[in-house]
CSV table of C-alpha atoms in Angstrom, one decimal:
chain,number,residue,atom,x,y,z
A,15,MET,CA,203.0,275.3,182.7
A,16,ALA,CA,205.7,277.6,183.9
A,17,ALA,CA,208.3,276.2,186.4
A,18,TRP,CA,207.4,278.8,189.1
A,19,LYS,CA,203.8,277.7,189.0
A,20,LYS,CA,204.7,274.1,189.5
A,21,TRP,CA,207.0,274.9,192.5
A,22,TRP,CA,204.3,277.2,193.9
A,23,ALA,CA,201.7,274.5,193.7
A,24,PHE,CA,204.1,271.9,195.1
A,25,TRP,CA,204.9,273.9,198.2
A,26,VAL,CA,201.3,275.0,198.8
A,27,PHE,CA,199.9,271.5,198.5
A,28,LEU,CA,202.8,270.0,200.4
A,29,ILE,CA,201.8,272.2,203.4
A,30,GLN,CA,198.2,271.0,203.0
A,31,ALA,CA,199.4,267.3,202.9
A,32,LEU,CA,201.5,267.8,206.0
A,33,ILE,CA,198.6,269.3,207.9
A,34,ALA,CA,196.3,266.5,206.9
A,35,GLY,CA,199.0,263.8,207.6
A,36,SER,CA,199.6,265.2,211.1
A,37,GLY,CA,195.8,265.2,211.8
A,38,ILE,CA,195.6,261.6,210.7
A,39,ALA,CA,198.7,260.7,212.8
A,40,LEU,CA,197.2,262.4,215.9
A,41,TRP,CA,193.9,260.5,215.5
A,42,TYR,CA,195.7,257.1,214.9
A,43,PHE,CA,198.2,257.5,217.7
A,44,GLN,CA,195.9,259.2,220.2
A,45,ASP,CA,196.8,256.9,223.1
A,46,GLN,CA,200.6,257.7,222.8
A,47,THR,CA,202.0,260.2,225.3
A,48,TRP,CA,203.3,262.6,222.6
A,49,ALA,CA,199.9,262.7,220.9
A,50,GLN,CA,198.1,263.3,224.3
A,51,GLY,CA,200.5,266.2,224.9
A,52,ILE,CA,199.7,267.7,221.5
A,53,LEU,CA,195.9,267.1,222.0
A,54,SER,CA,195.9,268.7,225.4
A,55,TRP,CA,197.8,271.7,224.0
A,56,LEU,CA,195.2,272.1,221.2
A,57,VAL,CA,192.5,272.5,223.9
A,58,THR,CA,194.3,275.6,225.3
A,59,ASN,CA,193.7,279.1,224.0
A,60,PRO,CA,196.9,279.2,221.8
A,61,GLY,CA,196.1,275.8,220.4
A,62,GLN,CA,192.6,277.0,219.5
A,63,ILE,CA,194.0,280.0,217.7
A,64,THR,CA,196.4,277.7,215.8
A,65,MET,CA,193.5,275.5,214.7
A,66,VAL,CA,191.6,278.5,213.4
A,67,VAL,CA,194.6,279.7,211.5
A,68,ILE,CA,195.2,276.3,210.0
A,69,ALA,CA,191.5,275.9,209.1
A,70,GLY,CA,191.5,279.4,207.5
A,71,TYR,CA,194.6,278.5,205.4
A,72,LEU,CA,192.8,275.3,204.2
A,73,VAL,CA,189.6,277.2,203.3
A,74,LEU,CA,191.6,280.0,201.5
A,75,LEU,CA,193.5,277.3,199.6
A,76,ALA,CA,190.3,275.6,198.6
A,77,LEU,CA,188.8,279.0,197.4
A,78,VAL,CA,191.8,279.9,195.4
A,79,THR,CA,191.9,276.5,193.8
A,80,ILE,CA,188.2,276.7,192.9
A,81,GLY,CA,188.7,280.3,191.6
A,82,ILE,CA,191.6,279.2,189.4
A,83,ALA,CA,189.6,276.3,188.0
A,84,ILE,CA,186.5,278.4,187.3
A,85,PHE,CA,188.1,281.6,186.0
A,86,ARG,CA,190.9,280.1,183.9
A,87,PRO,CA,190.8,281.5,180.4
A,88,THR,CA,189.5,279.1,177.8
A,89,THR,CA,191.3,280.8,174.9
A,90,THR,CA,193.9,278.9,172.9
A,91,LYS,CA,196.7,279.6,170.5
A,92,LYS,CA,195.7,276.7,168.3
A,93,MET,CA,192.1,275.7,167.5
A,94,THR,CA,190.8,272.5,166.0
A,95,ILE,CA,188.7,273.5,163.0
A,96,VAL,CA,188.1,270.0,161.5
A,97,HIS,CA,187.6,266.9,163.7
A,98,ASP,CA,187.0,263.6,161.8
A,99,GLY,CA,187.6,260.6,164.0
A,100,PRO,CA,191.3,260.4,164.7
A,101,TYR,CA,192.1,263.2,162.2
A,102,LYS,CA,192.3,266.8,163.4
A,103,MET,CA,193.2,270.0,161.6
A,104,HIS,CA,194.5,272.8,163.7
A,105,VAL,CA,194.8,276.5,162.8
A,106,ASP,CA,197.3,278.8,164.5
A,107,GLN,CA,196.3,282.1,166.0
A,108,ALA,CA,199.0,284.0,164.1
A,109,ALA,CA,197.7,282.5,160.8
A,110,VAL,CA,194.2,283.6,161.5
A,111,GLU,CA,195.4,287.1,162.4
A,112,LYS,CA,197.4,287.4,159.2
A,113,ASP,CA,194.5,286.2,157.1
A,114,LEU,CA,192.2,288.7,158.7
A,115,ARG,CA,194.7,291.5,158.2
A,116,LEU,CA,195.0,290.6,154.5
A,117,SER,CA,191.3,290.6,154.1
A,118,LEU,CA,191.2,294.1,155.5
A,119,ALA,CA,193.7,295.3,152.9
A,120,SER,CA,190.9,296.3,150.5
A,121,TYR,CA,189.6,299.0,153.0
A,122,ASP,CA,191.2,302.4,153.3
A,123,LEU,CA,193.1,301.6,156.6
A,124,TYR,CA,196.7,302.4,157.4
A,125,ASN,CA,198.6,300.2,159.7
A,126,PRO,CA,195.9,297.6,160.2
A,127,ASP,CA,196.3,295.5,163.3
A,128,VAL,CA,194.3,292.4,164.2
A,129,LYS,CA,194.3,290.6,167.5
A,130,ILE,CA,192.2,287.5,168.0
A,131,LYS,CA,191.3,285.4,171.0
A,132,MET,CA,190.0,281.9,170.0
A,133,HIS,CA,187.7,280.1,172.5
A,134,ARG,CA,188.3,276.4,172.1
A,135,SER,CA,185.1,275.3,173.8
A,136,SER,CA,182.6,277.2,171.6
A,137,GLN,CA,184.5,277.6,168.3
A,138,GLN,CA,184.1,281.3,168.6
A,139,ALA,CA,186.6,284.2,168.4
A,140,ASP,CA,186.9,287.7,169.9
A,141,VAL,CA,188.6,290.1,167.4
A,142,THR,CA,190.1,293.5,168.0
A,143,VAL,CA,190.9,295.5,164.9
A,144,GLY,CA,193.0,298.6,165.1
A,145,GLY,CA,194.3,301.0,162.5
A,146,MET,CA,194.4,304.5,161.1
A,147,LEU,CA,191.6,305.9,159.0
A,148,SER,CA,192.4,307.5,155.7
A,149,GLN,CA,190.6,310.8,154.9
A,150,ARG,CA,188.6,309.1,152.2
A,151,SER,CA,186.7,306.6,154.4
A,152,ASN,CA,183.4,306.9,156.2
A,153,PRO,CA,183.8,305.5,159.8
A,154,GLN,CA,180.3,304.2,160.3
A,155,LEU,CA,180.1,302.4,157.0
A,156,LEU,CA,183.6,301.1,157.5
A,157,GLN,CA,182.8,299.5,160.8
A,158,ARG,CA,179.8,297.6,159.4
A,159,ASN,CA,181.8,296.5,156.4
A,160,ILE,CA,184.7,295.4,158.6
A,161,GLN,CA,182.4,293.4,160.9
A,162,HIS,CA,180.7,291.7,157.9
A,163,THR,CA,184.1,290.9,156.2
A,164,ILE,CA,185.6,289.5,159.4
A,165,ALA,CA,182.6,287.4,160.3
A,166,GLN,CA,182.3,286.0,156.8
A,167,ASP,CA,186.1,285.4,156.5
A,168,LEU,CA,186.2,283.6,159.8
A,169,LYS,CA,183.2,281.4,159.0
A,170,HIS,CA,184.2,280.5,155.4
A,171,GLN,CA,188.0,280.1,155.9
A,172,PHE,CA,188.2,278.5,159.4
A,173,ASN,CA,184.6,277.6,160.5
A,174,ILE,CA,184.9,279.9,163.5
A,175,ASP,CA,182.0,282.2,164.6
A,176,LEU,CA,182.6,285.8,165.5
A,177,ARG,CA,181.6,286.4,169.1
A,178,LYS,CA,182.8,289.9,169.7
A,179,LEU,CA,184.3,292.5,167.5
A,180,LYS,CA,186.1,295.6,168.8
A,181,VAL,CA,187.1,298.2,166.2
A,182,ASN,CA,189.7,300.9,167.3
A,183,LEU,CA,190.2,303.3,164.5
A,184,LYS,CA,192.3,306.5,164.9
A,185,PRO,CA,192.3,309.4,162.5
A,186,TYR,CA,195.3,309.7,160.2
A,187,ASP,CA,198.2,311.8,161.5
A,188,ASN,CA,201.0,313.1,159.3
A,189,LYS,CA,203.5,312.4,162.0
A,190,GLN,CA,203.0,308.7,162.0
A,191,ALA,CA,204.6,306.2,159.6
A,192,VAL,CA,202.4,304.2,157.3
A,193,ALA,CA,202.8,300.6,156.4
A,194,ILE,CA,200.7,299.5,153.4
A,195,ILE,CA,199.7,295.9,153.0
């Protein structure tokens, strides 16, 4: 976790802890004169507004925390592909991308680019393929062949299922440089 995220969480939850601690202190020491002064101020109009602001802050903090927990991405840079008791075999995202790029070398694509998002909870991957079409290739046939090749390569090489495939192919332009794999 990044250092700024740790400090942000520290200060936000420190404020929450101080609010809760002061509420417990007011309840515990309610017969003290300083606590009676604070409790009588909380009954006034400015005190009620302060209570609403504090409650709004706590509700907002709870909603943000729940939202972060629910919508946190479940993608990973390393995925466990074999799990046998204490033994695990991990595969790196860059290695999978390079393997898929090499498996696309047989197609008539210039500058092939493969981006992958691996979902650790479901052993699935989202793949985005980009590149330039040569003038010899049929785009409709090429997309079906690419989908079949990537799904088969992911399943046989890494035991990962293909969840989504997005193919972004551009026509060849003489002004662009070509890197051949």
